[in-house]
CSV table of C-alpha atoms in Angstrom, one decimal:
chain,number,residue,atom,x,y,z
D,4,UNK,CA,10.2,-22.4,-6.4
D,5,UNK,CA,8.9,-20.1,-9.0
D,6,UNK,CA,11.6,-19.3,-12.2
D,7,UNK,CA,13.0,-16.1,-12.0
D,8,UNK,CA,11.4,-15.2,-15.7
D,9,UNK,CA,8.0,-15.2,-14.0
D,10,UNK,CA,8.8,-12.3,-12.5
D,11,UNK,CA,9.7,-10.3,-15.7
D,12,UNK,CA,7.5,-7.5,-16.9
D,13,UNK,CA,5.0,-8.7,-19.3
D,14,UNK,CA,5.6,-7.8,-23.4
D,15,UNK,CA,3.7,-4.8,-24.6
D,16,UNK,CA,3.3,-1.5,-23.1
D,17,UNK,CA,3.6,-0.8,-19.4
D,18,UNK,CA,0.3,-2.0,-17.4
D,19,UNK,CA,-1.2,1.5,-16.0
D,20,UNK,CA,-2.3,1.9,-12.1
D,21,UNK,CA,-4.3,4.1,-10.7
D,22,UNK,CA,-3.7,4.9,-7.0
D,23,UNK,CA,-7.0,6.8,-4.7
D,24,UNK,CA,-5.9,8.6,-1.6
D,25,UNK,CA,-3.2,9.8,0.6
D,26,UNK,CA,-0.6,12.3,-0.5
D,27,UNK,CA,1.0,14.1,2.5
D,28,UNK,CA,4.2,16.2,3.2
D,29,UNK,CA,6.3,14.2,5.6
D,30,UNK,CA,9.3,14.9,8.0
D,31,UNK,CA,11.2,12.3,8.7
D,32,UNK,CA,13.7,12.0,11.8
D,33,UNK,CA,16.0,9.2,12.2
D,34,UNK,CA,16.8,8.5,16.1
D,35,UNK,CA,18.2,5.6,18.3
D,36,UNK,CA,14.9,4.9,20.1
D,37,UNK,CA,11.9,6.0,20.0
D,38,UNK,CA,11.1,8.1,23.2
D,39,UNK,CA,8.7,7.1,26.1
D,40,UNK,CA,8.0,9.9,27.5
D,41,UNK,CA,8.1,13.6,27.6
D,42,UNK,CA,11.1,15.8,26.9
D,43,UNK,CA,13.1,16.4,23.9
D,44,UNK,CA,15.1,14.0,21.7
D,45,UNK,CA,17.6,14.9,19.3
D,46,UNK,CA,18.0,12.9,15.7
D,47,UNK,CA,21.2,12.2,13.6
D,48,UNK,CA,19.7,12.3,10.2
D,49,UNK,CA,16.1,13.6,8.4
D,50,UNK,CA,14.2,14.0,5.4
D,51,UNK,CA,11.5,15.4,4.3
D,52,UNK,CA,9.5,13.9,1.5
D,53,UNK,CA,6.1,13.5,-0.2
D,54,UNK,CA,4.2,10.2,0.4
D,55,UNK,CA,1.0,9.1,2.0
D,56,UNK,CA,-0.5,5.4,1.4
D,57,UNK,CA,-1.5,5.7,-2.1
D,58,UNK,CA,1.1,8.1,-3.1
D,59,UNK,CA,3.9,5.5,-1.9
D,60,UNK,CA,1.8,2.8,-3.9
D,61,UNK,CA,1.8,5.2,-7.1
D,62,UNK,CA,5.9,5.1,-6.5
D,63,UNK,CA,6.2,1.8,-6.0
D,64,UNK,CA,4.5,0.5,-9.4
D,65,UNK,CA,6.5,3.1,-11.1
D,66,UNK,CA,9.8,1.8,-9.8
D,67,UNK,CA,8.6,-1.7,-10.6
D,68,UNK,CA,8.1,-1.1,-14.2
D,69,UNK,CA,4.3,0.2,-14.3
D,70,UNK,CA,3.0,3.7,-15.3
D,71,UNK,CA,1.3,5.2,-12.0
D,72,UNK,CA,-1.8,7.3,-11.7
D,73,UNK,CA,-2.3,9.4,-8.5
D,74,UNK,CA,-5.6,11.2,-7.5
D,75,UNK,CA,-5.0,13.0,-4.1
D,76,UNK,CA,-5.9,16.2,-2.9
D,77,UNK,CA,-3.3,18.9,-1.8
D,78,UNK,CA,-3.9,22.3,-0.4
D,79,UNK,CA,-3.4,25.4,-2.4
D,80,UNK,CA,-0.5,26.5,-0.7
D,81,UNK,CA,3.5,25.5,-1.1
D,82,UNK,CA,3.7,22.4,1.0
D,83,UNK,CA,0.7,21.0,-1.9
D,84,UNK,CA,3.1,22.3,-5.0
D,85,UNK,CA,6.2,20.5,-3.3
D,86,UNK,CA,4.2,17.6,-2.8
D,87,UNK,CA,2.9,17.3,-6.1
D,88,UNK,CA,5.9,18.6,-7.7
D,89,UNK,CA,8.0,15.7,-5.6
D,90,UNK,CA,5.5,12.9,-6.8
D,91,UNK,CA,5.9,14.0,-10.0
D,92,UNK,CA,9.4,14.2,-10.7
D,93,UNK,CA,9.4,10.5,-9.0
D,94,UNK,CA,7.8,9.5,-12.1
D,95,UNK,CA,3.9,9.5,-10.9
D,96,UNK,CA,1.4,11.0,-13.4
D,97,UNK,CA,-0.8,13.5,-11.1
D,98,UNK,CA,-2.3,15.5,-13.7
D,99,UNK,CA,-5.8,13.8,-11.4
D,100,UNK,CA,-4.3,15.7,-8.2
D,101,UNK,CA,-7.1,17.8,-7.0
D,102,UNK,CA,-5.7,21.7,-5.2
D,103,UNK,CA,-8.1,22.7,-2.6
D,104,UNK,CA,-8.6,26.1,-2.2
D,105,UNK,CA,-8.6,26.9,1.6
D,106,UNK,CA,-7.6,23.6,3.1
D,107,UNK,CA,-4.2,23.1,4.5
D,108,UNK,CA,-2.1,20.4,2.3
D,109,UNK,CA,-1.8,16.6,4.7
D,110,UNK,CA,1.5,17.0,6.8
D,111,UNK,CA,3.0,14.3,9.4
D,112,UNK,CA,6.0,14.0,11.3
D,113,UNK,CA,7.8,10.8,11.8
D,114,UNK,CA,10.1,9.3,13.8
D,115,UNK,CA,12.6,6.2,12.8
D,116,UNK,CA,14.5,4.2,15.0
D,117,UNK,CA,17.3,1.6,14.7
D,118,UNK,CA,15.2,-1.0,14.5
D,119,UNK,CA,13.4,0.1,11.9
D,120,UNK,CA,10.0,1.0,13.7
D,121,UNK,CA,8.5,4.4,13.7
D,122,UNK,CA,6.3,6.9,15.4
D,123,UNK,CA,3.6,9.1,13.1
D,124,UNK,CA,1.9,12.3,14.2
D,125,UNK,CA,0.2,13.4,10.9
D,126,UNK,CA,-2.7,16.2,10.1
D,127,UNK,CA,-5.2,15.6,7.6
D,128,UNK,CA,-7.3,19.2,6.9
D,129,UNK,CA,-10.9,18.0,7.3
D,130,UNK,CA,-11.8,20.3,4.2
D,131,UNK,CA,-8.5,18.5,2.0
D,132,UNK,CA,-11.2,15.4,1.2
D,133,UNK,CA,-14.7,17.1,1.3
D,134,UNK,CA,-15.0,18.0,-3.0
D,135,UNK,CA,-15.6,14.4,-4.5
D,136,UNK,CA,-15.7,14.7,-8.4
D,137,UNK,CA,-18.1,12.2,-10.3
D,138,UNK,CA,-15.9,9.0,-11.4
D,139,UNK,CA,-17.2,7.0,-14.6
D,140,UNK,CA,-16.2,3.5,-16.0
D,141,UNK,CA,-14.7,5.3,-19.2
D,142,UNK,CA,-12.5,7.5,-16.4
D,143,UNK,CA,-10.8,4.1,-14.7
D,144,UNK,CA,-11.3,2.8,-18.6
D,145,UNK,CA,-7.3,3.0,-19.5
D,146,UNK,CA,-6.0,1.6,-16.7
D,147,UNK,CA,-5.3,-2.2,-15.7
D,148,UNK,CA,-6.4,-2.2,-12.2
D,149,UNK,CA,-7.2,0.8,-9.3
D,150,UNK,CA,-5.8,0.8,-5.5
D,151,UNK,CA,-7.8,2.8,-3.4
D,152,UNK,CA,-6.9,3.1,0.5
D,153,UNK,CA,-8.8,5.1,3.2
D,154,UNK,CA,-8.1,8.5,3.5
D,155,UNK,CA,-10.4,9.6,0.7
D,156,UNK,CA,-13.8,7.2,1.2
D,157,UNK,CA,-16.0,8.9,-0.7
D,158,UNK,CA,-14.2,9.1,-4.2
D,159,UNK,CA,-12.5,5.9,-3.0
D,160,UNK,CA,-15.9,4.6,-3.1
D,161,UNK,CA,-17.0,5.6,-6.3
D,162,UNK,CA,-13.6,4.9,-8.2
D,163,UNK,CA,-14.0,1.4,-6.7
D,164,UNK,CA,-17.6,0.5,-8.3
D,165,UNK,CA,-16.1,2.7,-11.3
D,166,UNK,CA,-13.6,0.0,-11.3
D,167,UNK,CA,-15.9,-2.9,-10.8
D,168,UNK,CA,-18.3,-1.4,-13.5
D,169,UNK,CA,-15.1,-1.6,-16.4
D,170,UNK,CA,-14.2,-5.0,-14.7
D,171,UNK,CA,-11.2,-3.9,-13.7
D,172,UNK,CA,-9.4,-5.2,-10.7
D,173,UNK,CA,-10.5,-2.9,-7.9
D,174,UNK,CA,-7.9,-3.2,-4.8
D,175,UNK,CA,-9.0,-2.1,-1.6
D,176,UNK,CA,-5.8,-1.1,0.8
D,177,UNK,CA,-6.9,-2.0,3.9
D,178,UNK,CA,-5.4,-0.5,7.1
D,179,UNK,CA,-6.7,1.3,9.9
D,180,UNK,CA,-9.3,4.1,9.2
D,181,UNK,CA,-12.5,5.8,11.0
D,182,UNK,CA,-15.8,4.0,12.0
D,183,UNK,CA,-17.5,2.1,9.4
D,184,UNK,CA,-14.8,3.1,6.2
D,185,UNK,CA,-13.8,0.3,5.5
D,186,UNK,CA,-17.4,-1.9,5.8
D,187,UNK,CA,-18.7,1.3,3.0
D,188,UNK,CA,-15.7,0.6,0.9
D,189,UNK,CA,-15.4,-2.9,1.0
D,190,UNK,CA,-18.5,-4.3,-0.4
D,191,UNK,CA,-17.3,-2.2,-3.8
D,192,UNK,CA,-13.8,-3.9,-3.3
D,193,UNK,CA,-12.4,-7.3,-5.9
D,194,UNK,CA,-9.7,-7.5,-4.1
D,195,UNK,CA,-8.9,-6.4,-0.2
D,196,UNK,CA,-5.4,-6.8,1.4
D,197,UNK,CA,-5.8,-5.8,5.1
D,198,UNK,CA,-2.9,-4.3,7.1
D,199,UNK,CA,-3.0,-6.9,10.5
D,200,UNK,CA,-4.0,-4.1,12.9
D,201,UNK,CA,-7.1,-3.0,10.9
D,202,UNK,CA,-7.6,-7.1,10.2
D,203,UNK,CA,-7.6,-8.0,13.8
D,204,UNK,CA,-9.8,-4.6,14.9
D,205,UNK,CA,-12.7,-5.7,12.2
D,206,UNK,CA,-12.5,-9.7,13.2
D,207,UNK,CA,-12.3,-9.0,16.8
D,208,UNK,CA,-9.6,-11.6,16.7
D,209,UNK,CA,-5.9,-12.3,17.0
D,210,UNK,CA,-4.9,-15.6,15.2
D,211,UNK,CA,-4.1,-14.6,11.9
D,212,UNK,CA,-5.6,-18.0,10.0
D,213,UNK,CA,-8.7,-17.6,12.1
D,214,UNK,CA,-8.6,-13.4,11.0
D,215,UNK,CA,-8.7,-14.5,7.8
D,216,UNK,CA,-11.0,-16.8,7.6
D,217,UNK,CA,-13.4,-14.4,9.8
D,218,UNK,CA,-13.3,-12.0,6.6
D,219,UNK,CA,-13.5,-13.8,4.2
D,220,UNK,CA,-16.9,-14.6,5.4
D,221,UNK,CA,-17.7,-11.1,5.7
D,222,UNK,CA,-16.8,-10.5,2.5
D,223,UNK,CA,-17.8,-13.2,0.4
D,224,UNK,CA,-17.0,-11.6,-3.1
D,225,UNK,CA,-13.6,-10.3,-2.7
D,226,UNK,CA,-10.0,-12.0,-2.3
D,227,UNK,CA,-8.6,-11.7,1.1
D,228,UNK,CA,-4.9,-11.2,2.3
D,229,UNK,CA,-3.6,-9.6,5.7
D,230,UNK,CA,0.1,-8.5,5.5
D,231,UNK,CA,1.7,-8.9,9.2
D,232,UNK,CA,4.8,-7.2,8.5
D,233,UNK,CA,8.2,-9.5,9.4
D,234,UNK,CA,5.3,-12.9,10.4
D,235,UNK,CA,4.5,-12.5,6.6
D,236,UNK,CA,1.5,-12.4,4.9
D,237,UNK,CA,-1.8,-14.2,4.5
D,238,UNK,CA,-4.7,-15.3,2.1
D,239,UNK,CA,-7.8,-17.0,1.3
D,240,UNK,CA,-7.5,-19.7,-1.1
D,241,UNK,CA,-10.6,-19.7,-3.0
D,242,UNK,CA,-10.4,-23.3,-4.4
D,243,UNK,CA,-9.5,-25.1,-1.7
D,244,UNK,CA,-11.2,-23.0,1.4
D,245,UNK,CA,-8.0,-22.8,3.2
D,246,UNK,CA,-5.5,-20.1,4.5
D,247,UNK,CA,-2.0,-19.5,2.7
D,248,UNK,CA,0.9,-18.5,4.8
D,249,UNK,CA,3.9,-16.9,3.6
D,250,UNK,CA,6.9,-16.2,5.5
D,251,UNK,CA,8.2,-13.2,5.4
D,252,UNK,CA,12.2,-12.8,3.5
D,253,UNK,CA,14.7,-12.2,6.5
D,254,UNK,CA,15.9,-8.6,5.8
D,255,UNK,CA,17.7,-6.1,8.9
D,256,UNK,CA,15.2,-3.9,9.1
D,257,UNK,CA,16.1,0.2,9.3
D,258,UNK,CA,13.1,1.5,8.1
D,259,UNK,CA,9.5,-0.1,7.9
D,260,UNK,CA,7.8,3.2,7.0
D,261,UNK,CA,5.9,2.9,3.6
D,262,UNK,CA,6.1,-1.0,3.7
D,263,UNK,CA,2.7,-2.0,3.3
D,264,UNK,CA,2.4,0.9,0.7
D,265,UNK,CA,5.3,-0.7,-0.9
D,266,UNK,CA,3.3,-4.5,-1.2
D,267,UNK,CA,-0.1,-2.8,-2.3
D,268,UNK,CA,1.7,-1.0,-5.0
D,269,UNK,CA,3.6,-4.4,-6.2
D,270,UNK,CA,0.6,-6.0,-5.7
D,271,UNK,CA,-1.9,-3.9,-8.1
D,272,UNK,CA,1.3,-4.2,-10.7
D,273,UNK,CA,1.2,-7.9,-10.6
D,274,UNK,CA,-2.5,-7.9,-10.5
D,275,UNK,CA,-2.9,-5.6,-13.6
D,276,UNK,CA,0.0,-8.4,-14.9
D,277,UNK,CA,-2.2,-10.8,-14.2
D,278,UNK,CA,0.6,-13.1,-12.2
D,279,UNK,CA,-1.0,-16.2,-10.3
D,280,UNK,CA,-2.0,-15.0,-6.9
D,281,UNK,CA,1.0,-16.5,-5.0
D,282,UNK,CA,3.8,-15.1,-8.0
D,283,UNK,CA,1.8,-11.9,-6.5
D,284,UNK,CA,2.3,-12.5,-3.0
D,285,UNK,CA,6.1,-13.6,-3.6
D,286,UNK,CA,6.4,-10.8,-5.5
D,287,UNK,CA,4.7,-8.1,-3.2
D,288,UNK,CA,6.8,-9.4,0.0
D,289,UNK,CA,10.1,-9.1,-1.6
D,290,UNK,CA,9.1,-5.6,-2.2
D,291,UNK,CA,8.3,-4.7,0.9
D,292,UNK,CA,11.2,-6.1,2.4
D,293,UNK,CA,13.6,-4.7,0.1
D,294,UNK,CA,11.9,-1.2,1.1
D,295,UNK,CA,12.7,-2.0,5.1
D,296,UNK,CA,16.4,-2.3,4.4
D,297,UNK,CA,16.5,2.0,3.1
D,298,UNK,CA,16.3,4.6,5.5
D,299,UNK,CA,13.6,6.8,3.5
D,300,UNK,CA,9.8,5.9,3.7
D,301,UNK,CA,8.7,5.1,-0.1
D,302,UNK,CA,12.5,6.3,-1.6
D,303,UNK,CA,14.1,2.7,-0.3
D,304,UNK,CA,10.7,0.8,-3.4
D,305,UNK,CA,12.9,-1.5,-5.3
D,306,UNK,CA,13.3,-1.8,-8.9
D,307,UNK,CA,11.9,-4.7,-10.9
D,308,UNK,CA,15.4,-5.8,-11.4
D,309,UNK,CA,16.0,-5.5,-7.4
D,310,UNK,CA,12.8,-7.7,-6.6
D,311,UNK,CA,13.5,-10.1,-9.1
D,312,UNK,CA,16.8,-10.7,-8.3
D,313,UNK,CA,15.9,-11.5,-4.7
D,314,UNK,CA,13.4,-13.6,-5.7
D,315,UNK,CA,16.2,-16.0,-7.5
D,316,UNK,CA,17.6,-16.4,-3.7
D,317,UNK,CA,14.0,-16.9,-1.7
D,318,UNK,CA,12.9,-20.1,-2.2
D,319,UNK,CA,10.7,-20.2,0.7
D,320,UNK,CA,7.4,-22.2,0.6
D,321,UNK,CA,3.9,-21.1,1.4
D,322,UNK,CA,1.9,-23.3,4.2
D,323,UNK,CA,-1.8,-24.0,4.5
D,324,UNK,CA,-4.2,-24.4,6.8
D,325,UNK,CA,-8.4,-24.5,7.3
D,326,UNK,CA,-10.1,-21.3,7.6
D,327,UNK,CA,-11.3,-20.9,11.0
């Protein structure tokens, strides 16, 4: 098992991470069970709060010790000043955030139930993401790496080879998105970590090793991962061709919203940190699980202290197999 030590912050100043997409106004309810049908249900606790995939990310390297960058785009209307003022006082620079005069700011509503699973129902303005401003290598310059997910593809796409250009790290958060986003944003990407539905809908496959493999092949010049929630996560082993498993740590779950947010955001940190890929994938799972055990989308992100902690206790091993 990895020391505890390895886990620490690196000396010097705070490696800087800037985060591409989703910011979004949600409503969270907390029920027993999800419904399955029509008719109303009544929760026993909510919350509203501002988060989105790359917004959660942002929060997660700032609770982990980073400084975090957000460019989103808000509405200019009171839902986007809440939701910039939220991120804001969470400790996210969005001096990027971009105001969009007559779009309506990204809301969702969200169900939670006991087990931790969740149902979303979110709006996205189609006019929130259509300005795209020009992005330079002396823009991404400053900071140590860039985590870009979906729900802006066209600066997304142009931060990334921005990214590429500086030769910085540029992460690709890959979960489900529209026709043919991620196959435009991948080819700009260094690094992609896959959420497992968007893995298996791109492979046309089930078995995670055999996913895996099936991308990596598609995407020669990038690392590959696929996170699969409480199974773990995976990767592509560059040196040795085969796939690394990692078990996931045994948490009760109570809320999984903002998980995988939570992992891309530790992972960019350790990235920019430059931790040894599985330090990284150690260090990204504890995160993630720690988040599941807090009722609260991206509020439940562990501190460094927190992650490293648990890592002291974890001393599970990774396993490898031959890419399919």
């Amino acid at each position: 098992m990895t020391t505890s030590s390895a886990f620490d912050a690196p000396p010097g100043r705070a490696r800087r991470v800037l985060c591409v997409g989703a910011a979004v106004m949600d409503t969270l309810f907390r029920v027993r069970s999800l419904p399955t049908g029509q008719g109303k249900i009544l929760p026993y606790d909510m919350l509203q709060i501002a988060e989105g995939m790359a917004s959660s990310a942002a929060f997660a390297v700032a609770r982990l010790g980073g400084d975090a960058s957000l460019w989103g785009a808000v509405g200019n209307d009171a839902i986007g000043e809440r939701i910039i003022a939220d991120l804001s006082e969470s400790g996210i620079d969005t001096s990027g955030m971009l105001r969009v005069e007559g779009a309506r700011s990204a809301i969702s509503t969200i169900l939670v139930d006991d087990y931790g699973e969740r149902l979303i129902v979110p709006f996205y303005d189609a006019g929130l993401h259509e300005t795209v401003k020009p992005v330079t290598r002396q823009d991404v310059s400053s900071f140590d790496a860039v985590l870009v997910d979906v729900r802006w593809p066209k600066l997304g796409l142009r931060t990334l080879l921005a990214a590429r250009e500086a030769g910085k790290p540029a992460i690709l958060d890959g979960d489900v998105a529209g026709d043919g986003v991620i196959e435009m944003l991948a080819p700009a990407a260094s690094h992609i970590v896959f959420s497992q539905p968007a893995a298996e809908r791109l492979a046309s496959a089930a078995e995670l090793v055999k996913v895996v493999g099936l991308l990596k092949r598609k995407f020669e010049h990038a690392f590959i991962s696929v996170t699969a929630g409480e199974n773990g996560c995976f990767w592509f082993d560059d040196r040795t061709g085969d796939v690394f498993h990692l078990a996931a740590p045994k948490v009760r779950a109570v809320d999984t919203l903002a998980a995988g947010d939570i992992f891309h955001g530790a992972f960019a940190l350790a990235t920019a940190e430059g931790l040894p890929i599985e330090e990284t994938m150690r260090f990204s799972s504890m995160a993630a699980a720690l988040k599941c055990q807090v009722f609260g989308g991206r509020i439940g992100a562990p501190t460094r202290a927190e992650v490293r902690d648990a890592l002291q206790d974890w001393n599970v091993g990774r396993q490898s197999s031959p890419a399919a």
